[in-house]
């Protein structure tokens, strides 16, 4: 187990490595996970996330590859919200709406990083203090995000925060996973299980309508494992709205420990995900343009899949959805763990 440090001019990249050779590389800029190397069934260590070959591309990255997203991940309708009858106006950076914390979001700050190591794990503590009014949000918020890698090939992401004013907060990581290794193919032939029987309907602006839809009998029912590419079509209205794929909030049923299990038959890799979050946005890179030079290949549609575990920013309008409100002085404590294994 070790932590390697690489100085990249104004940024620093840290690489966590366990005794199995699994390695996770993270920038202090945006807390970006640039690479995750895990073995396939033939023992080949390959990268299973999307990232740029030229790290300078992260400065203007509109895809949020591997970043910590906040203060609020997802879209806030009309780029404003109300708390206790006071209106807070945010930057509209996605049409008329506010997306992923806006231009001053956590994906574009340099985090204060402290590496740590024990006999059984190695990790990074990333700290940031977001000041009152930053990005239009209320409250001085202390935030600690911890990345931990152990010898069971588990990567644990934990989020802690506290605000001196009641505010809104929904942090997540925006890694795009592709288990083929080194981007050999899109994720269309990945097989996916999600512990969810309900998802949130979207309108043409990709804003939740307030209607919870039953997944049964639709391309959104992943309870019994199905091919991810089944939804890469225009036949079902909700797949069409997001440009042939998924960009929807799934509510977890909490029937299973693993909220997500992703498998790639070609490599034998399996990724299981646990989380104490109430749900997630699954995004299948529907709007990822072609031709970007990534670390191993050129970008293309459906090249990766994101599992953005979080509460829902739509809860600011739709009270039935999991709330993003963090009350003054309360602790925000969330966790998502990814376990990498091989198909037996």
Coordinates of C-alpha atoms in Angstrom, one line a residue:
X1 CA 0.0 0.0 0.0
X2 CA 1.4 3.4 -0.9
X3 CA 0.7 6.9 -2.0
X4 CA 2.7 8.4 -4.9
X5 CA 2.7 12.1 -5.5
X6 CA 3.3 13.8 -8.8
X7 CA 3.7 17.6 -9.2
X8 CA 2.1 18.8 -12.4
X9 CA 3.0 22.5 -12.3
X10 CA 0.1 24.1 -10.5
X11 CA -1.7 20.9 -9.7
X12 CA -0.7 17.7 -7.9
X13 CA -1.7 14.2 -8.7
X14 CA -1.8 11.5 -6.0
X15 CA -1.9 7.8 -6.8
X16 CA -3.2 5.2 -4.3
X17 CA -2.0 1.7 -4.8
X18 CA -2.9 -1.5 -3.0
X19 CA -1.1 -4.8 -2.7
X20 CA -3.0 -6.2 -5.7
X21 CA -1.8 -3.6 -8.0
X22 CA -5.1 -1.7 -8.1
X23 CA -4.4 2.0 -8.4
X24 CA -6.5 5.1 -8.2
X25 CA -5.1 8.5 -9.4
X26 CA -6.6 11.8 -8.1
X27 CA -5.9 15.4 -8.8
X28 CA -6.1 18.1 -6.1
X29 CA -7.9 20.2 -8.8
X30 CA -11.6 19.3 -8.6
X31 CA -10.8 16.1 -6.7
X32 CA -10.7 14.5 -10.1
X33 CA -10.3 10.8 -10.4
X34 CA -8.2 10.6 -13.5
X35 CA -7.6 6.8 -13.6
X36 CA -8.6 3.6 -11.9
X37 CA -6.5 0.6 -12.8
X38 CA -8.0 -2.8 -12.0
X39 CA -7.2 -6.3 -13.4
X40 CA -9.3 -8.3 -15.9
X41 CA -9.8 -12.1 -16.0
X42 CA -6.4 -12.4 -17.8
X43 CA -4.6 -10.4 -15.1
X44 CA -4.2 -7.2 -17.3
X45 CA -4.3 -4.0 -15.3
X46 CA -6.3 -1.5 -17.2
X47 CA -8.0 1.9 -16.7
X48 CA -11.8 1.7 -16.1
X49 CA -12.7 5.4 -16.0
X50 CA -12.8 8.2 -18.6
X51 CA -10.2 11.0 -18.4
X52 CA -8.2 13.4 -20.6
X53 CA -4.8 12.6 -22.0
X54 CA -3.9 16.2 -21.7
X55 CA -4.7 17.3 -18.1
X56 CA -5.0 20.9 -19.3
X57 CA -8.4 19.9 -20.8
X58 CA -9.8 19.6 -17.3
X59 CA -9.8 23.4 -17.0
X60 CA -12.7 23.8 -19.5
X61 CA -14.2 20.3 -19.1
X62 CA -18.0 20.5 -19.6
X63 CA -18.3 16.7 -19.0
X64 CA -17.2 16.7 -15.4
X65 CA -14.9 13.7 -15.9
X66 CA -14.2 12.2 -12.4
X67 CA -14.9 15.4 -10.5
X68 CA -16.3 16.1 -7.1
X69 CA -19.6 17.9 -7.9
X70 CA -21.2 20.5 -5.6
X71 CA -22.5 22.4 -3.9
X72 CA -25.5 20.7 -5.5
X73 CA -25.1 18.0 -8.1
X74 CA -27.7 18.0 -10.9
X75 CA -30.1 20.6 -12.2
X76 CA -31.9 23.3 -10.2
X77 CA -34.9 24.5 -12.1
X78 CA -34.8 28.2 -13.1
X79 CA -31.4 28.6 -11.4
X80 CA -33.0 29.6 -8.1
X81 CA -34.5 28.1 -5.0
X82 CA -36.4 29.2 -1.9
X83 CA -35.5 28.6 1.7
X84 CA -37.7 29.9 4.5
X85 CA -39.4 32.3 1.9
X86 CA -36.1 33.8 0.8
X87 CA -35.1 33.3 -2.8
X88 CA -31.5 32.5 -3.7
X89 CA -30.4 33.2 -7.3
X90 CA -27.8 31.0 -8.9
X91 CA -25.8 31.0 -12.2
X92 CA -27.8 29.6 -15.1
X93 CA -25.2 27.5 -16.9
X94 CA -27.5 24.9 -18.5
X95 CA -30.1 26.8 -20.5
X96 CA -32.3 28.5 -17.9
X97 CA -31.2 26.1 -15.2
X98 CA -28.3 25.7 -12.8
X99 CA -26.2 22.6 -13.2
X100 CA -23.6 20.9 -11.0
X101 CA -22.8 23.9 -8.8
X102 CA -22.4 26.3 -11.6
X103 CA -19.2 27.9 -12.9
X104 CA -17.9 28.2 -9.3
X105 CA -18.6 24.6 -8.5
X106 CA -16.3 22.3 -6.7
X107 CA -15.1 20.7 -9.9
X108 CA -13.0 23.8 -10.6
X109 CA -11.3 24.5 -7.2
X110 CA -8.0 23.2 -5.8
X111 CA -8.7 21.1 -2.7
X112 CA -6.4 20.9 0.2
X113 CA -5.2 17.3 0.3
X114 CA -3.8 15.2 3.1
X115 CA -2.6 11.7 2.3
X116 CA -2.9 8.9 4.9
X117 CA -1.9 5.3 5.2
X118 CA -2.6 2.4 7.6
X119 CA -1.8 -1.3 7.5
X120 CA -5.0 -2.1 5.7
X121 CA -5.8 1.0 3.6
X122 CA -4.4 4.1 1.9
X123 CA -6.2 7.3 1.1
X124 CA -6.6 11.0 0.7
X125 CA -8.6 13.6 2.7
X126 CA -9.7 16.6 0.6
X127 CA -10.8 19.7 2.4
X128 CA -12.5 22.9 1.2
X129 CA -14.3 25.7 3.0
X130 CA -17.1 27.2 0.8
X131 CA -17.8 30.7 1.9
X132 CA -21.3 32.2 2.4
X133 CA -22.6 33.4 -0.9
X134 CA -20.2 31.4 -3.0
X135 CA -22.0 30.4 -6.2
X136 CA -25.1 32.1 -4.8
X137 CA -25.5 29.5 -2.0
X138 CA -26.0 30.5 1.7
X139 CA -23.8 29.5 4.5
X140 CA -20.1 29.0 5.3
X141 CA -19.7 25.2 4.7
X142 CA -16.8 23.1 5.7
X143 CA -16.4 20.0 3.5
X144 CA -14.3 16.9 3.8
X145 CA -14.2 14.3 1.1
X146 CA -12.2 11.1 1.8
X147 CA -11.0 8.6 -0.8
X148 CA -9.9 5.3 0.7
X149 CA -8.5 2.3 -1.1
X150 CA -8.1 -1.1 0.7
X151 CA -6.7 -4.5 -0.2
X152 CA -10.1 -5.9 -1.1
X153 CA -10.1 -3.7 -4.2
X154 CA -12.6 -1.4 -2.6
X155 CA -12.7 2.4 -3.2
X156 CA -14.7 4.2 -0.6
X157 CA -15.8 7.8 -1.1
X158 CA -17.1 9.5 2.0
X159 CA -18.5 13.0 2.3
X160 CA -18.7 15.1 5.5
X161 CA -19.9 18.7 5.8
X162 CA -21.3 21.2 8.2
X163 CA -22.8 24.7 7.5
X164 CA -23.3 27.7 9.8
X165 CA -26.6 28.5 8.0
X166 CA -29.3 26.3 6.7
X167 CA -28.4 25.6 3.1
X168 CA -28.7 23.1 0.3
X169 CA -26.0 20.4 -0.3
X170 CA -25.8 17.3 -2.5
X171 CA -22.3 16.1 -3.2
X172 CA -21.3 13.3 -5.6
X173 CA -18.5 12.0 -7.7
X174 CA -18.9 12.2 -11.5
X175 CA -16.7 9.4 -12.7
X176 CA -17.6 7.7 -16.0
X177 CA -17.0 3.9 -15.7
X178 CA -16.2 1.6 -18.6
X179 CA -15.2 -1.9 -17.5
X180 CA -13.9 -3.0 -20.9
X181 CA -10.5 -1.6 -19.9
X182 CA -8.7 1.2 -21.7
X183 CA -11.9 2.2 -23.5
X184 CA -11.9 -0.7 -25.9
X185 CA -15.7 -0.4 -26.5
X186 CA -18.7 1.6 -25.4
X187 CA -20.7 0.4 -22.4
X188 CA -23.6 -0.9 -24.6
X189 CA -22.7 -4.5 -23.7
X190 CA -22.3 -4.0 -20.0
X191 CA -24.9 -5.8 -17.9
X192 CA -26.4 -3.8 -15.0
X193 CA -28.5 -4.5 -11.9
X194 CA -30.0 -1.6 -9.9
X195 CA -31.9 -1.9 -6.7
X196 CA -34.7 0.4 -7.9
X197 CA -38.3 0.0 -9.1
X198 CA -39.0 3.8 -9.5
X199 CA -37.4 6.6 -11.5
X200 CA -38.3 10.3 -11.9
X201 CA -39.9 11.4 -15.2
X202 CA -38.1 14.2 -17.0
X203 CA -39.4 17.0 -19.3
X204 CA -37.7 18.2 -22.5
X205 CA -35.3 20.4 -20.4
X206 CA -34.3 17.4 -18.4
X207 CA -36.0 18.8 -15.4
X208 CA -38.1 16.4 -13.2
X209 CA -41.8 16.8 -13.8
X210 CA -42.7 15.6 -10.3
X211 CA -44.0 12.3 -11.5
X212 CA -42.5 9.0 -10.2
X213 CA -42.7 6.3 -12.8
X214 CA -42.9 2.6 -12.2
X215 CA -39.9 0.9 -13.9
X216 CA -41.6 -2.4 -14.4
X217 CA -42.0 -3.3 -18.1
X218 CA -39.8 -0.4 -19.3
X219 CA -36.1 -0.1 -20.2
X220 CA -35.6 1.4 -16.8
X221 CA -36.2 -1.9 -14.9
X222 CA -32.7 -3.2 -14.0
X223 CA -33.8 -5.2 -11.0
X224 CA -33.1 -8.6 -12.7
X225 CA -29.9 -7.5 -14.6
X226 CA -30.2 -6.4 -18.2
X227 CA -28.0 -5.1 -21.0
X228 CA -27.4 -1.4 -20.6
X229 CA -27.6 -0.8 -24.3
X230 CA -31.3 -1.9 -24.2
X231 CA -32.1 1.7 -23.5
X232 CA -29.9 3.3 -26.1
X233 CA -32.8 3.8 -28.5
X234 CA -35.6 6.3 -29.2
X235 CA -38.5 3.9 -28.9
X236 CA -39.3 4.7 -25.2
X237 CA -40.1 8.4 -24.6
X238 CA -37.9 8.9 -21.5
X239 CA -34.9 7.4 -23.3
X240 CA -35.5 9.7 -26.3
X241 CA -35.8 12.8 -24.2
X242 CA -32.2 12.4 -23.0
X243 CA -30.8 11.7 -26.5
X244 CA -31.0 7.9 -26.4
X245 CA -29.9 6.6 -23.0
X246 CA -30.3 7.5 -19.4
X247 CA -29.9 10.7 -17.4
X248 CA -32.5 10.0 -14.7
X249 CA -32.8 9.8 -11.0
X250 CA -33.5 6.3 -9.7
X251 CA -34.9 5.9 -6.1
X252 CA -33.3 2.9 -4.3
X253 CA -35.6 0.2 -3.0
X254 CA -33.1 -0.7 -0.2
X255 CA -33.8 -4.3 -0.7
X256 CA -30.1 -5.2 -1.5
X257 CA -26.8 -4.2 0.0
X258 CA -25.4 -3.5 -3.4
X259 CA -27.4 -0.8 -5.0
X260 CA -25.7 -1.3 -8.3
X261 CA -23.8 -4.2 -9.9
X262 CA -22.1 -3.6 -13.3
X263 CA -20.6 -6.4 -15.3
X264 CA -18.6 -6.5 -18.5
X265 CA -18.5 -10.0 -20.1
X266 CA -15.5 -9.2 -22.4
X267 CA -13.1 -8.4 -19.5
X268 CA -14.8 -10.4 -16.7
X269 CA -14.7 -7.2 -14.5
X270 CA -17.5 -6.6 -12.0
X271 CA -18.1 -3.4 -10.1
X272 CA -20.5 -3.4 -7.2
X273 CA -21.7 -0.2 -5.5
X274 CA -23.0 0.3 -1.9
X275 CA -24.3 3.7 -0.7
X276 CA -26.3 5.2 2.1
X277 CA -27.7 7.8 -0.3
X278 CA -31.4 7.5 -1.2
X279 CA -30.9 7.3 -4.9
X280 CA -28.7 8.2 -7.9
X281 CA -28.7 9.8 -11.3
X282 CA -27.5 7.3 -13.9
X283 CA -26.0 9.1 -16.9
X284 CA -24.8 7.1 -19.9
X285 CA -22.8 9.9 -21.6
X286 CA -25.6 10.5 -24.2
X287 CA -24.3 14.0 -25.0
X288 CA -20.6 13.2 -24.9
X289 CA -19.2 14.5 -28.2
X290 CA -16.9 12.6 -30.4
X291 CA -13.2 13.4 -31.0
X292 CA -12.0 14.4 -27.6
X293 CA -8.6 12.9 -26.9
X294 CA -9.0 10.8 -23.8
X295 CA -6.2 8.9 -22.0
X296 CA -6.6 5.8 -24.2
X297 CA -9.0 6.6 -27.0
X298 CA -11.1 9.3 -28.7
X299 CA -14.5 10.1 -27.0
X300 CA -17.8 8.9 -28.4
X301 CA -21.4 8.7 -27.3
X302 CA -22.1 6.0 -24.6
X303 CA -18.4 5.5 -23.8
X304 CA -19.1 5.6 -20.1
X305 CA -21.7 5.4 -17.4
X306 CA -22.0 7.6 -14.3
X307 CA -23.6 6.6 -11.0
X308 CA -24.2 9.9 -9.2
X309 CA -25.3 8.9 -5.8
X310 CA -27.1 11.8 -4.1
X311 CA -30.4 13.3 -2.9
X312 CA -32.4 15.1 -5.5
X313 CA -32.2 18.8 -6.2
X314 CA -35.7 18.5 -7.7
X315 CA -36.8 18.1 -4.1
X316 CA -36.6 21.9 -3.8
X317 CA -39.9 21.9 -5.9
X318 CA -41.1 18.3 -5.3
X319 CA -41.4 17.5 -1.7
X320 CA -41.8 13.7 -2.3
X321 CA -38.2 13.4 -3.4
X322 CA -35.2 13.0 -1.0
X323 CA -34.3 16.5 0.4
X324 CA -31.0 18.4 -0.3
X325 CA -31.6 20.8 2.7
X326 CA -28.8 20.8 5.3
X327 CA -29.8 22.6 8.5
X328 CA -27.4 24.9 10.3
X329 CA -25.0 22.9 12.6
X330 CA -26.1 19.5 11.4
X331 CA -23.6 17.0 10.0
X332 CA -23.8 15.9 6.4
X333 CA -22.5 12.3 6.3
X334 CA -22.7 10.3 3.0
X335 CA -20.8 7.3 1.7
X336 CA -20.5 5.4 -1.6
X337 CA -18.2 2.4 -1.9
X338 CA -17.1 0.7 -5.2
X339 CA -15.9 -2.9 -5.1
X340 CA -14.0 -4.3 -8.1
X341 CA -14.0 -8.0 -8.7
X342 CA -14.0 -10.7 -11.4
X343 CA -16.9 -12.8 -12.7
X344 CA -16.6 -16.3 -11.3

